[in-house]
Coordinates of C-alpha atoms and ligand atoms in Angstrom, one line a residue:
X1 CA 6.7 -0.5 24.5
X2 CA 3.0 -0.3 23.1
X3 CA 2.2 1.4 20.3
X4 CA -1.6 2.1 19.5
X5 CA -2.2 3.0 15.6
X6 CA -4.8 4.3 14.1
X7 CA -5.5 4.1 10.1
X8 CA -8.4 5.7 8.0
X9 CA -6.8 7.4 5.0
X10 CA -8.9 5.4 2.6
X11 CA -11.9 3.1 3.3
X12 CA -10.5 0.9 6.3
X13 CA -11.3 2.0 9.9
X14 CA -8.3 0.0 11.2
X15 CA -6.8 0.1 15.2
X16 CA -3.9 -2.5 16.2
X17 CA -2.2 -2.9 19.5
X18 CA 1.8 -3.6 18.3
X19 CA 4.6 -4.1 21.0
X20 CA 7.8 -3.2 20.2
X21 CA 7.3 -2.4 16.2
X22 CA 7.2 -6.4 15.8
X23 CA 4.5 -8.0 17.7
X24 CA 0.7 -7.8 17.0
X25 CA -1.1 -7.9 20.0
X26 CA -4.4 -6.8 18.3
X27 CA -5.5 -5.5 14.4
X28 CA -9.3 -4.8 14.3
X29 CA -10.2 -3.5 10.8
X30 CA -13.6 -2.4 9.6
X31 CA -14.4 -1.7 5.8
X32 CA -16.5 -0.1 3.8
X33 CA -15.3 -1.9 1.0
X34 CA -18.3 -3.7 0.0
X35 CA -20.9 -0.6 -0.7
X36 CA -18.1 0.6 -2.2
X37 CA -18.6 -2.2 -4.8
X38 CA -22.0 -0.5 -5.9
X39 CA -20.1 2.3 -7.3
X40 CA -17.1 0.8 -8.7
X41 CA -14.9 2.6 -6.4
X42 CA -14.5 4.3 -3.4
X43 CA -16.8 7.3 -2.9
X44 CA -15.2 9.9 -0.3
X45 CA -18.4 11.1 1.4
X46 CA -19.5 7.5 2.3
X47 CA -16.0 6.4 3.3
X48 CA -15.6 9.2 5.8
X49 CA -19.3 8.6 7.3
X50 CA -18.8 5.1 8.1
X51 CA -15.1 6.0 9.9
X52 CA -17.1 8.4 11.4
X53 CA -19.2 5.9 12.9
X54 CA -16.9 3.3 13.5
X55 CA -14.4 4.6 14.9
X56 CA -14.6 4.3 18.5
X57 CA -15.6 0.9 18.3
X58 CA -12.9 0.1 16.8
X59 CA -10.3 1.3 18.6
X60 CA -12.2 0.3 21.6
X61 CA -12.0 -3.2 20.2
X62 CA -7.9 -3.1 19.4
X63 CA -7.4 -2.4 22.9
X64 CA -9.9 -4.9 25.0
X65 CA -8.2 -7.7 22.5
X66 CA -4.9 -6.9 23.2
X67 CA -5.8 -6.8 27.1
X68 CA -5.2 -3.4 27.0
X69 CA -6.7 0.2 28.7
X70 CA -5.2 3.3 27.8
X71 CA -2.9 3.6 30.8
X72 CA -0.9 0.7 29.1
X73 CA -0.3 2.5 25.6
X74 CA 3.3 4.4 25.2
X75 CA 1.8 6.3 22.0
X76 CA -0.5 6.5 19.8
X77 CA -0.2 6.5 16.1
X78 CA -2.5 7.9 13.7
X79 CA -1.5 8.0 9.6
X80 CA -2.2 11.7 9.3
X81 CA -1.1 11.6 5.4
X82 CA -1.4 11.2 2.3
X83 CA -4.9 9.8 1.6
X84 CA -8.9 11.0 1.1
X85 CA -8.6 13.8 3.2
X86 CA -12.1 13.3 4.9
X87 CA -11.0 10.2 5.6
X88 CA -7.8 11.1 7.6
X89 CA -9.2 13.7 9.2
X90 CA -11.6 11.2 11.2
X91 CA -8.7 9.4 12.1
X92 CA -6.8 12.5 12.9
X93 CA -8.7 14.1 15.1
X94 CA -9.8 11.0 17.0
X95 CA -5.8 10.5 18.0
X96 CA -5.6 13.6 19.1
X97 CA -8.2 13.8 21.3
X98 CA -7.4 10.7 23.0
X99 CA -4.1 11.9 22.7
X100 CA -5.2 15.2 24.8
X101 CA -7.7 13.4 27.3
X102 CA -5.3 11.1 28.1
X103 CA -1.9 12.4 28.4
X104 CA -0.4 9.7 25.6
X105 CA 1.7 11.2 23.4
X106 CA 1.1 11.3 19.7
X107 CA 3.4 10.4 16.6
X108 CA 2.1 11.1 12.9
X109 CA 2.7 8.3 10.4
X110 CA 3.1 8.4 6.8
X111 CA 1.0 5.9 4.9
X112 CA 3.3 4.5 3.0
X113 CA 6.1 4.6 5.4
X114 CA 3.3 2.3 7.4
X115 CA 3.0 0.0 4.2
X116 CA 6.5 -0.6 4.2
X117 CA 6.6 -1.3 8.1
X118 CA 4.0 -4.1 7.4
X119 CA 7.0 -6.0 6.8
X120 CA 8.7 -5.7 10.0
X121 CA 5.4 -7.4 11.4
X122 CA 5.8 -10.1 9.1
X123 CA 9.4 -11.2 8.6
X124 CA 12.7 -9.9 10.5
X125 CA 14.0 -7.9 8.1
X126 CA 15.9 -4.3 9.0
X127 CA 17.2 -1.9 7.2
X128 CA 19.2 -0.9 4.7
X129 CA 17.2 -2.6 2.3
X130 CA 15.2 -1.4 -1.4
X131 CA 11.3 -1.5 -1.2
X132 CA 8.7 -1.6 -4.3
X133 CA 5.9 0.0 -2.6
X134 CA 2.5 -0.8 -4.8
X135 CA -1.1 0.4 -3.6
X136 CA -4.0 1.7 -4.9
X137 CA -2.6 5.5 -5.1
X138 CA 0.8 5.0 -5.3
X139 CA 3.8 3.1 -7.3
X140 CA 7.0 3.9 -5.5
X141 CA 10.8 2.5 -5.5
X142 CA 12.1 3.4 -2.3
X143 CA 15.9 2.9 -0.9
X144 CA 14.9 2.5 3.3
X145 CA 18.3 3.5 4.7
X146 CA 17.0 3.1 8.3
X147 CA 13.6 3.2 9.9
X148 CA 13.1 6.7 9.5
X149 CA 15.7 7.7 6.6
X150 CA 14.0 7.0 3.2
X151 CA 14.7 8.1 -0.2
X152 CA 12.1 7.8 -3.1
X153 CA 14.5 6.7 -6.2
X154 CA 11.2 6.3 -8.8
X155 CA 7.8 6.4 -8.7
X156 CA 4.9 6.6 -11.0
X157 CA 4.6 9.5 -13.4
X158 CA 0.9 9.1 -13.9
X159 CA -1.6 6.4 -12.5
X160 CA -0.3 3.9 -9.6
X161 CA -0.4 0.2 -10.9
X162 CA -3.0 -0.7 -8.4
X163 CA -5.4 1.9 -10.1
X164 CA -3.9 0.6 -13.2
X165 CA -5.4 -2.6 -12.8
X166 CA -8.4 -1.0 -10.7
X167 CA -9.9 0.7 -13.8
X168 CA -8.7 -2.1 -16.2
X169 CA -10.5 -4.4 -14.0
X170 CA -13.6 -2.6 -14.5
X171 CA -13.5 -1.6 -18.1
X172 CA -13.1 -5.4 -18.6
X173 CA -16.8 -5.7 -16.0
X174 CA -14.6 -7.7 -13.5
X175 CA -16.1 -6.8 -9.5
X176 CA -14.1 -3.8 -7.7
X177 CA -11.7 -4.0 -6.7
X178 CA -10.3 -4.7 -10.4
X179 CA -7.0 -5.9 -8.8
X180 CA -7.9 -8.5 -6.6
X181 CA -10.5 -9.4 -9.7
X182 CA -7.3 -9.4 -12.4
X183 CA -5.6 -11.8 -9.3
X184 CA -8.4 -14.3 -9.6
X185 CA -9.1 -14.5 -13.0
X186 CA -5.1 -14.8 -14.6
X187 CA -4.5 -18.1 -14.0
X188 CA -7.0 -19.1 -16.1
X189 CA -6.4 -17.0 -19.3
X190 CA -3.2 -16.8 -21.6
X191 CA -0.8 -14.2 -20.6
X192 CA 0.9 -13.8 -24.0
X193 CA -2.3 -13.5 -26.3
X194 CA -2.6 -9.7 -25.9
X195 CA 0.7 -7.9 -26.6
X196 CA 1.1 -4.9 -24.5
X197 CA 3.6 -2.2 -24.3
X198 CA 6.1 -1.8 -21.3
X199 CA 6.3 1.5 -21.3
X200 CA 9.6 3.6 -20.3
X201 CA 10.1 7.2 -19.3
X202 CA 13.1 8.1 -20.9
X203 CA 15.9 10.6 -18.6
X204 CA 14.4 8.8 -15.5
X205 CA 15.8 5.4 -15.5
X206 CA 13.4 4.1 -12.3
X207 CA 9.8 6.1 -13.0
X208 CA 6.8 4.3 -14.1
X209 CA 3.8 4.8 -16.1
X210 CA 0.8 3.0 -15.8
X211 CA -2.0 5.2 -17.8
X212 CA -1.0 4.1 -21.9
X213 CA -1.1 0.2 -20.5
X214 CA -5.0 1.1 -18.9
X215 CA -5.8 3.0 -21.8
X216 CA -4.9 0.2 -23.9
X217 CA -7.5 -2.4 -22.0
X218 CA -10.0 0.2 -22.8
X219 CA -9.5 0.7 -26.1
X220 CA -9.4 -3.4 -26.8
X221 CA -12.8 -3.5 -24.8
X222 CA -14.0 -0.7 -26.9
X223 CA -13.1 -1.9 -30.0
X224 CA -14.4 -5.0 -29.5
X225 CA -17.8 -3.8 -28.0
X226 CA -17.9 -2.0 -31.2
X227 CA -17.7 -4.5 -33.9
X228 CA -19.5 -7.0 -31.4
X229 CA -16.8 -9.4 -31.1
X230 CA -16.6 -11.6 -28.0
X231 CA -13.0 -10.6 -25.8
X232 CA -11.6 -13.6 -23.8
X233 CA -11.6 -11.7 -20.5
X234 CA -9.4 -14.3 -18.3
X235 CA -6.5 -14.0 -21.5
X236 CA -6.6 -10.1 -21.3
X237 CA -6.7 -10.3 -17.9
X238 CA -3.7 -12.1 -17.9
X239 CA -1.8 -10.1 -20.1
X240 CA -2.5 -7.2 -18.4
X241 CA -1.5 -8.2 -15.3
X242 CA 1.4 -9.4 -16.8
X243 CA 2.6 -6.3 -18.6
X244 CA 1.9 -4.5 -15.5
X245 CA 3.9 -7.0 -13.4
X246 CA 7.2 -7.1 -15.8
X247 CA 7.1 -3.1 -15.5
X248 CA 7.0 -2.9 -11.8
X249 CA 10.0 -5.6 -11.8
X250 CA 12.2 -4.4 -14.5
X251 CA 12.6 -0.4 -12.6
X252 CA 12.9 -2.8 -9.4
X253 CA 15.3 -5.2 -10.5
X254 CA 17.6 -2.1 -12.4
X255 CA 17.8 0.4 -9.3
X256 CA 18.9 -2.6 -6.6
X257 CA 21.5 -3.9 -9.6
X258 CA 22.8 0.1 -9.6
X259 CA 22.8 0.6 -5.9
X260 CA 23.9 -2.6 -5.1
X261 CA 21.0 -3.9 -2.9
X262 CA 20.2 -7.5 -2.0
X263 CA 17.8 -7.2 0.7
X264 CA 14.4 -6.6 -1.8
X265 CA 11.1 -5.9 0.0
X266 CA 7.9 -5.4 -2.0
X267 CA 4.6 -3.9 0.4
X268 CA 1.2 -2.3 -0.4
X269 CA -2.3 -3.6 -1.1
X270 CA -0.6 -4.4 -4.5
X271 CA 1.7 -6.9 -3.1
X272 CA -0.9 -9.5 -2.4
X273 CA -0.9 -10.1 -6.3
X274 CA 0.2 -13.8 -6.8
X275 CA 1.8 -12.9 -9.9
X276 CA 3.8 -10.0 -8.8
X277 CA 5.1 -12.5 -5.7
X278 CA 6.2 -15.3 -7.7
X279 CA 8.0 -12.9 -10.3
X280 CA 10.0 -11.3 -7.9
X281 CA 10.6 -14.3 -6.0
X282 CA 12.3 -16.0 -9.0
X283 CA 14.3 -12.8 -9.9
X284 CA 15.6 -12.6 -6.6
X285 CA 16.4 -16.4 -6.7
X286 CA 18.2 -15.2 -10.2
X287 CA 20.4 -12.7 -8.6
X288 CA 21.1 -14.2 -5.1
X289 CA 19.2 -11.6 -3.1
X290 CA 16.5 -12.1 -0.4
X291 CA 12.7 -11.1 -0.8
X292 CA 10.4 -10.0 2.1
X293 CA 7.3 -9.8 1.4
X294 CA 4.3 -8.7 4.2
X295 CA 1.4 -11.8 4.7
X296 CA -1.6 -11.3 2.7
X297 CA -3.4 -9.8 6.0
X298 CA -1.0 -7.1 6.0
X299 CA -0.5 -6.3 2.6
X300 CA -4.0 -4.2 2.3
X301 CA -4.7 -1.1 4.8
X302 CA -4.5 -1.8 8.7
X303 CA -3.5 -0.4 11.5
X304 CA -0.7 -3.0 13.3
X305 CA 1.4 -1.6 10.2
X306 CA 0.9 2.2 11.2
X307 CA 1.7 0.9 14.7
X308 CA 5.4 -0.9 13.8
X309 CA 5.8 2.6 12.0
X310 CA 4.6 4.9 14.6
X311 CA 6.9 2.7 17.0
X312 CA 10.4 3.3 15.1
X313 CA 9.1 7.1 14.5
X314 CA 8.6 7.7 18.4
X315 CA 12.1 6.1 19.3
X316 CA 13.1 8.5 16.6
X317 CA 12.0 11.5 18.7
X318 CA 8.8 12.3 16.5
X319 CA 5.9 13.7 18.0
X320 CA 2.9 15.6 16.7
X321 CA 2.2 19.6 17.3
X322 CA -1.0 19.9 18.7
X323 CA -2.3 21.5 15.9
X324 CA -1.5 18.3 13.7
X325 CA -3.5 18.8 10.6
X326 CA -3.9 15.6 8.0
X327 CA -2.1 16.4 4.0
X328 CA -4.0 14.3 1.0
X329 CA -0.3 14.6 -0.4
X330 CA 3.3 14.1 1.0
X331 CA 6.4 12.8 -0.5
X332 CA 7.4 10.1 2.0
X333 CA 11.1 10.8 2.1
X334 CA 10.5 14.8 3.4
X335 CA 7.6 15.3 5.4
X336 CA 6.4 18.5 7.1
X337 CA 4.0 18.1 10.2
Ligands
KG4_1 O1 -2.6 -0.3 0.0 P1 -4.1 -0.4 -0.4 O2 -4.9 -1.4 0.4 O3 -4.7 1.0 -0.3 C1 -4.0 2.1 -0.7 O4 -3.2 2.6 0.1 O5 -4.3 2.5 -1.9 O6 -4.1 -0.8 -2.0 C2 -5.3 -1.0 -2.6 C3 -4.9 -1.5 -4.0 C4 -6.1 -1.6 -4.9 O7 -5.8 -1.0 -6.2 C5 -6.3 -3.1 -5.1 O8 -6.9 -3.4 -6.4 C6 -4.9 -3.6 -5.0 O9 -4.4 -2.9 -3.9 N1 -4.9 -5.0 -4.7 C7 -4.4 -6.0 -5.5 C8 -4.6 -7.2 -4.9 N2 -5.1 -7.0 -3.7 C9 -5.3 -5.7 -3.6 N3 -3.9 -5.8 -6.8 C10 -3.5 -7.0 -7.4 N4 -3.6 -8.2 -6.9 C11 -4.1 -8.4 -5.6 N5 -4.2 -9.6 -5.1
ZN2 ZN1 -2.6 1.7 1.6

């Protein structure tokens, strides 16, 4: 069965051909990323503009490389939430009216459900199995009972760690995004010569919070812009990054020790970090359990990973309403269409 998906919720304009939820027969992504980079982060108006524009191109372009026309695609699958609403909607509406003109049924995704499909892509993991889900919006611990069964067990209280180390990135005048930036620059810095917190939320054993750590990186900067002393960017870069790392493994490595998981997964545009991938390769070498992690290509916004979801979701019996609207919010364990 083909699957085509369809992804705009933030600044990717992303279409992928997927057979079967496992096979990538095309993943055609175009970004606005880098104009982006003027502003320090995304701007909404501009990111929905250039999906505008790009859009049929692209999916145009997932199709002719997977040696595809319409008539050969089961569904289509479009992430209808959450994300920058302008953004989604370009997506949105674009699935369904190639849905409508061409008789191919339609299946909503959830974005992060898609994120943690990106696995499934990569490695042969199945479910049941406990996922860390890390992007730029979100910070999730998620218990994936099957493909379409998912139940959040903590999440983020405040900022998600990829904002985190977004807007720490930038306070410290590293390039957007601050996260890939932090990535870069660790290895060459100390990560014990800045002593952060690792801050706990007490009555809620697996929540995070991220904004005390960012507000710490800008008060250092501040301070030291203040009194005009010089800050060693790589070593609070790497003590960031470290702090922020030991947090998002700590909740992780406590709710699969409770539940009794041993199949660990970690996705989202966070999950590239080399740091957070080493970590929680050694603590599941500790423990005895397996880690899946996506490749890098799949670890940031695309498409193939909307597709794998949309595939399992359409098996499933889902299927838009024809007055699908796209939702800037939506928990990802009970979603209303
Ligand atoms: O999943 P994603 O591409 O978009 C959202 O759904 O938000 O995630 C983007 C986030 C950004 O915060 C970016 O800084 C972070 O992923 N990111 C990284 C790395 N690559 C992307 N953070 C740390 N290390 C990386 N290598
Ligand atoms: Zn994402």
């Amino acid at each position: 069965m083909k699957i085509l998906g369809i992804e705009s919720s933030c600044d990717e304009t992303a279409a992928a051909v997927v057979e079967d939820g496992r096979r990538v027969l095309s993943n055609v992504i175009a970004s606005s990323l880098e104009e982006h980079k003027l502003y320090g982060g995304v701007v909404p108006e501009i990111a929905s503009r250039r999906h505008a524009e790009s859009i049929s191109g692209v999916v145009e372009e997932a199709l002719e490389n997977a040696n595809c026309t319409m008539d050969d695609i089961d569904a289509i699958a479009v992430t209808y939430a959450p994300g920058l609403i302008g953004s989604l909607l370009v997506g949105v509406n674009f699935a369904k009216g190639l849905s409508v003109a061409t008789g191919t049924p339609l299946v909503p995704v959830h974005h992060l459900r898609g994120h943690i499909a990106s696995n499934y892509i990569s490695t042969d993991i199945e479910p049941p199995f406990l996922c860390l889900v890390v992007s730029g919006g979100h910070s999730h611990i998620v218990a994936v009972k099957s493909y379409t069964d998912f139940e959040v067990m903590g999440k983020t209280r405040d900022d998600a760690a990829g904002e985190a180390l977004d807007k720490a990135g930038r306070t410290m005048g590293l390039a957007y995004p601050g996260g890939v930036s932090i990535d870069k620059l660790s290895p060459q810095g100390d990560d014990t010569a800045y002593a952060f917190p690792r801050p706990r939320i007490s009555g809620a054993e697996f929540d995070y919070s991220f904004s005390g750590l960012k507000t710490a990186v800008i008060n250092i900067m501040h301070n030291a812009n203040q009194k005009g002393e010089q800050i060693n960017v790589a070593d609070l870069a790497a003590s960031f990054q470290r702090a922020v790392v030991d947090c998002l493994l700590s909740n992780f490595e406590a709710a699969a020790k409770k539940h009794n998981y041993k199949q660990l997964v970690i996705a989202g545009g966070v999950s590239a970090n080399s740091r957070l991938r080493a970590d929680a390769q050694a603590m599941c070498r500790k423990h005895g359990w397996s880690l899946h992690v996506p490749e890098l290509k799949y670890c940031g916004d695309n498409a193939a990973m909307i597709a794998a979801q949309g595939y399992y979701e359409y098996c499933d019996g889902v299927a838009a309403n024809p007055g699908i609207n796209a939702y800037a919010t939506m928990p990802l364990d009970n979603l209303t269409y």
